[in-house]
Amino acid sequence: MPGDSNTGVPSGVALRVHRGNMVITQANTVISGLDIYGSVDVRAANVTIRNSIVRGDSAGNHDFLVRSASNTASLRIYDTTLRASKPTYRVNGLRGWNINANRLDISNVIDPAHFWGSGNVQLRNSWLHDNLHYASDPSWNGNPSHDDSVQIQSGSGYWITGNRIEDANNAGIMITQDAGRVANVMIRDNFLDGGGCTINLHDKGKGRFQNIDIVGNIFGANSAFNCQIIRTAGDITATANTTVTGKAMRINLH
């Protein structure tokens, strides 16, 4: 299972401190071996981040630690730790689309992974944990934070596989269509825990989901409502999933 020993910056890697936010505009840029006291905004194609720590800006102004959020940008990120050094109600971990992520350790943010745009995202073998949560969150008009470990708001071509996802208050995986239609999502071979219902799929009345598969996952015992999946109607299949308690899966309808 993903955890301390096999996600994030590997033990023994020598890191060089970089202070300040980074905006990457050169295609094929490689960032390696950095301890970044700032955010990384990817605006170019084929950018790689590896063997690094990203801690966010000291003012807590940005809503991301790492972002790739344009149709001309793409990011491969692996063996990297994303942990906000200045926790705030606005900060998320990895944001955007056209992202291939592997063996990440993401914590101390509201949403560790937040995707939209055209999609095209792989999140594999990563540990998402210890979400920030505020009882009075300005982003929610003073109501509690809606922290989700993974949030998908639009796009197609998502692979969420082999991860350990836990400690969210709202949902472990939240899929909506707030930014557009969502289709072709594979959620497979993960350990999933937390949230009210751990996976929450709500089409928001914008048309039925297309080709959402939830396969071979293990669900923990810490969902607030003892609910593994809550969903709207649509092309959603859930097969070969189990619970750590041995109890039958509980799947509710919105």
Coordinates of C-alpha atoms in Angstrom, one line a residue:
M1 CA 0.0 0.0 0.0
P2 CA 1.3 3.5 -0.7
G3 CA 2.7 5.3 2.3
D4 CA 5.8 6.8 3.8
S5 CA 8.2 4.3 2.4
N6 CA 7.2 4.3 -1.2
T7 CA 5.7 7.7 -2.1
G8 CA 7.0 11.2 -2.2
V9 CA 10.6 12.2 -2.5
P10 CA 12.7 9.1 -2.0
S11 CA 14.9 8.7 1.1
G12 CA 18.5 9.8 0.5
V13 CA 17.8 12.2 -2.3
A14 CA 19.9 15.4 -1.9
L15 CA 17.7 18.4 -2.3
R16 CA 18.6 22.0 -3.2
V17 CA 16.4 24.7 -1.7
H18 CA 14.6 27.0 -4.1
R19 CA 12.7 30.0 -2.7
G20 CA 10.0 31.6 -4.7
N21 CA 7.2 30.6 -7.1
M22 CA 8.1 28.9 -10.4
V23 CA 6.3 29.5 -13.7
I24 CA 7.5 27.0 -16.3
T25 CA 7.2 28.3 -19.9
Q26 CA 9.9 26.2 -21.6
A27 CA 8.8 22.9 -23.1
N28 CA 10.6 19.8 -21.9
T29 CA 11.7 21.4 -18.7
V30 CA 12.9 18.9 -16.0
I31 CA 12.7 19.9 -12.3
S32 CA 14.6 17.4 -10.1
G33 CA 16.1 17.4 -6.6
L34 CA 14.5 20.7 -5.5
D35 CA 13.0 21.7 -2.1
I36 CA 10.6 24.4 -3.4
Y37 CA 9.3 27.0 -1.0
G38 CA 6.8 28.2 -3.5
S39 CA 4.3 26.9 -6.1
V40 CA 5.0 25.5 -9.6
D41 CA 2.8 26.7 -12.4
V42 CA 3.3 24.6 -15.6
R43 CA 2.5 26.5 -18.8
A44 CA 4.5 24.4 -21.3
A45 CA 4.4 20.9 -22.8
N46 CA 6.2 17.8 -21.6
V47 CA 7.3 19.2 -18.2
T48 CA 8.7 16.8 -15.7
I49 CA 8.9 17.2 -11.9
R50 CA 10.6 14.4 -10.0
N51 CA 12.4 13.7 -6.7
S52 CA 11.3 17.0 -5.2
I53 CA 9.2 18.7 -2.4
V54 CA 6.8 21.5 -3.2
R55 CA 5.7 23.5 -0.1
G56 CA 3.8 26.4 -1.6
D57 CA 4.3 30.2 -1.3
S58 CA 4.8 31.7 2.2
A59 CA 1.9 34.1 1.8
G60 CA -0.6 31.3 1.1
N61 CA -2.0 33.3 -1.8
H62 CA -2.2 30.5 -4.4
D63 CA -4.9 27.8 -4.6
F64 CA -2.3 25.2 -5.7
L65 CA 1.1 23.8 -5.0
V66 CA 1.5 22.4 -8.5
R67 CA -0.8 23.3 -11.5
S68 CA -0.9 22.4 -15.2
A69 CA -4.1 24.0 -16.4
S70 CA -4.0 24.9 -20.1
N71 CA -4.5 22.9 -23.3
T72 CA -0.9 23.5 -24.4
A73 CA 0.6 22.4 -21.1
S74 CA 1.3 18.8 -19.9
L75 CA 3.0 17.5 -16.8
R76 CA 4.6 14.3 -15.7
I77 CA 5.2 14.3 -11.9
Y78 CA 6.6 11.4 -9.8
D79 CA 8.4 10.6 -6.6
T80 CA 7.5 14.0 -5.3
T81 CA 6.0 15.4 -2.0
L82 CA 3.4 18.1 -2.1
R83 CA 2.8 19.5 1.4
A84 CA 1.7 23.0 2.2
S85 CA 4.1 24.7 4.7
K86 CA 1.5 27.5 5.2
P87 CA -1.9 25.8 5.6
T88 CA -4.8 28.0 4.4
Y89 CA -8.4 27.4 3.4
R90 CA -7.6 28.1 -0.3
V91 CA -4.7 25.8 -1.0
N92 CA -5.0 22.5 -3.0
G93 CA -2.2 20.1 -4.0
L94 CA -2.2 19.1 -7.7
R95 CA -4.6 20.9 -10.0
G96 CA -5.4 20.9 -13.7
W97 CA -5.4 18.5 -16.6
N98 CA -3.0 16.7 -19.0
I99 CA -1.2 15.2 -15.9
N100 CA 0.6 11.9 -15.4
A101 CA 1.3 11.5 -11.6
N102 CA 2.9 8.6 -9.9
R103 CA 4.1 7.9 -6.4
L104 CA 3.1 11.3 -4.9
D105 CA 2.7 12.0 -1.2
I106 CA 0.1 14.9 -0.9
S107 CA -1.1 16.3 2.4
N108 CA -1.9 19.4 4.5
V109 CA -4.1 20.9 1.7
I110 CA -7.9 21.1 1.2
D111 CA -8.1 19.0 -2.0
P112 CA -4.9 16.9 -2.6
A113 CA -5.9 16.5 -6.3
H114 CA -8.4 18.7 -8.2
F115 CA -8.9 18.1 -11.9
W116 CA -11.1 19.7 -14.6
G117 CA -10.6 20.9 -18.2
S118 CA -10.2 18.2 -20.8
G119 CA -9.1 15.6 -18.3
N120 CA -6.4 13.2 -19.6
V121 CA -5.1 12.4 -16.1
Q122 CA -3.4 9.4 -14.5
L123 CA -3.0 9.3 -10.7
R124 CA -1.2 6.2 -9.7
N125 CA 0.4 4.6 -6.6
S126 CA 0.1 7.8 -4.6
W127 CA -0.8 8.6 -1.0
L128 CA -3.4 11.3 -0.4
H129 CA -4.0 12.0 3.3
D130 CA -4.4 14.4 6.2
N131 CA -6.6 17.0 4.4
L132 CA -7.0 20.4 5.8
H133 CA -10.4 21.1 7.2
Y134 CA -11.9 24.2 8.7
A135 CA -15.1 24.4 10.7
S136 CA -15.6 27.9 9.4
D137 CA -14.3 28.1 5.8
P138 CA -14.6 31.5 4.0
S139 CA -14.7 29.6 0.7
W140 CA -18.0 28.0 1.9
N141 CA -19.5 31.2 3.4
G142 CA -18.3 30.3 6.9
N143 CA -19.6 26.7 6.7
P144 CA -17.3 23.7 7.1
S145 CA -14.8 23.0 4.4
H146 CA -15.8 20.6 1.5
D147 CA -12.4 18.9 1.3
D148 CA -12.2 16.1 -1.2
S149 CA -9.1 13.9 -1.7
V150 CA -9.8 13.8 -5.4
Q151 CA -12.2 16.1 -7.2
I152 CA -13.1 15.8 -10.9
Q153 CA -15.2 18.5 -12.4
S154 CA -15.0 17.9 -16.1
G155 CA -13.1 16.0 -18.8
S156 CA -12.5 12.5 -20.1
G157 CA -9.8 9.9 -19.7
Y158 CA -9.1 9.6 -15.9
W159 CA -7.2 6.6 -14.4
I160 CA -7.2 6.6 -10.6
T161 CA -5.3 3.4 -9.8
G162 CA -3.3 1.8 -7.0
N163 CA -3.6 4.7 -4.6
R164 CA -4.2 5.1 -0.9
I165 CA -6.8 7.8 -0.5
E166 CA -8.0 8.7 3.0
D167 CA -8.8 11.5 5.6
A168 CA -11.2 13.7 3.5
N169 CA -14.3 15.1 5.2
N170 CA -16.5 15.6 2.2
A171 CA -15.6 12.7 -0.1
G172 CA -12.6 10.6 -0.9
I173 CA -13.4 10.9 -4.6
M174 CA -15.9 13.5 -5.7
I175 CA -17.0 13.6 -9.3
T176 CA -19.3 16.3 -10.5
Q177 CA -19.9 18.2 -13.8
D178 CA -19.5 21.7 -12.4
A179 CA -17.1 22.6 -15.2
G180 CA -18.4 20.4 -18.0
R181 CA -19.3 16.8 -18.9
V182 CA -17.3 13.9 -17.3
A183 CA -16.7 10.6 -19.1
N184 CA -14.3 7.6 -19.2
V185 CA -13.1 7.3 -15.6
M186 CA -11.5 4.2 -14.2
I187 CA -11.1 3.9 -10.4
R188 CA -9.3 0.7 -9.8
D189 CA -7.3 -1.2 -7.2
N190 CA -7.2 1.6 -4.6
F191 CA -7.6 1.7 -0.9
L192 CA -10.3 4.3 -0.3
D193 CA -11.6 5.7 3.0
G194 CA -13.1 8.8 4.6
G195 CA -15.7 11.3 3.5
G196 CA -19.5 11.2 4.1
C197 CA -19.8 8.6 1.4
T198 CA -16.3 7.7 0.2
I199 CA -17.1 8.0 -3.5
N200 CA -19.7 10.7 -4.5
L201 CA -20.8 10.9 -8.1
H202 CA -23.3 13.7 -8.8
D203 CA -24.1 14.8 -12.4
K204 CA -25.6 18.1 -11.3
G205 CA -28.4 17.7 -13.8
K206 CA -26.0 18.2 -16.7
G207 CA -26.5 14.8 -18.4
R208 CA -25.7 11.3 -17.3
F209 CA -22.1 10.2 -16.7
Q210 CA -20.6 8.1 -19.4
N211 CA -18.4 5.1 -18.7
I212 CA -17.5 5.4 -15.0
D213 CA -15.9 2.1 -13.7
I214 CA -15.2 1.4 -10.0
V215 CA -13.4 -1.9 -9.9
G216 CA -11.4 -3.9 -7.3
N217 CA -11.1 -1.3 -4.6
I218 CA -10.9 -1.9 -0.9
F219 CA -13.0 0.5 1.2
G220 CA -12.0 1.5 4.7
A221 CA -14.3 1.8 7.7
N222 CA -14.2 5.6 8.3
S223 CA -16.9 7.1 6.1
A224 CA -19.2 9.3 8.2
F225 CA -22.4 7.7 6.9
N226 CA -21.1 4.1 6.5
C227 CA -21.5 4.6 2.8
Q228 CA -19.0 3.5 0.2
I229 CA -20.6 5.0 -2.9
I230 CA -23.4 7.5 -3.5
R231 CA -24.3 8.2 -7.1
T232 CA -26.8 9.5 -9.6
A233 CA -28.1 7.5 -12.5
G234 CA -25.8 6.9 -15.5
D235 CA -23.3 4.6 -17.0
I236 CA -21.6 3.7 -13.7
T237 CA -20.4 0.2 -12.9
A238 CA -19.1 -1.0 -9.5
T239 CA -17.6 -4.5 -9.5
A240 CA -15.3 -6.6 -7.3
N241 CA -15.1 -4.0 -4.6
T242 CA -14.7 -5.0 -0.9
T243 CA -14.7 -3.5 2.6
V244 CA -12.2 -4.0 5.3
T245 CA -15.0 -4.9 7.7
G246 CA -16.2 -7.7 5.4
K247 CA -19.7 -6.1 5.3
A248 CA -21.5 -5.7 2.0
M249 CA -20.9 -2.6 -0.1
R250 CA -23.4 0.2 0.6
I251 CA -24.3 2.1 -2.5
N252 CA -26.8 4.9 -2.2
L253 CA -28.6 7.0 -4.8
H254 CA -28.9 10.8 -4.8

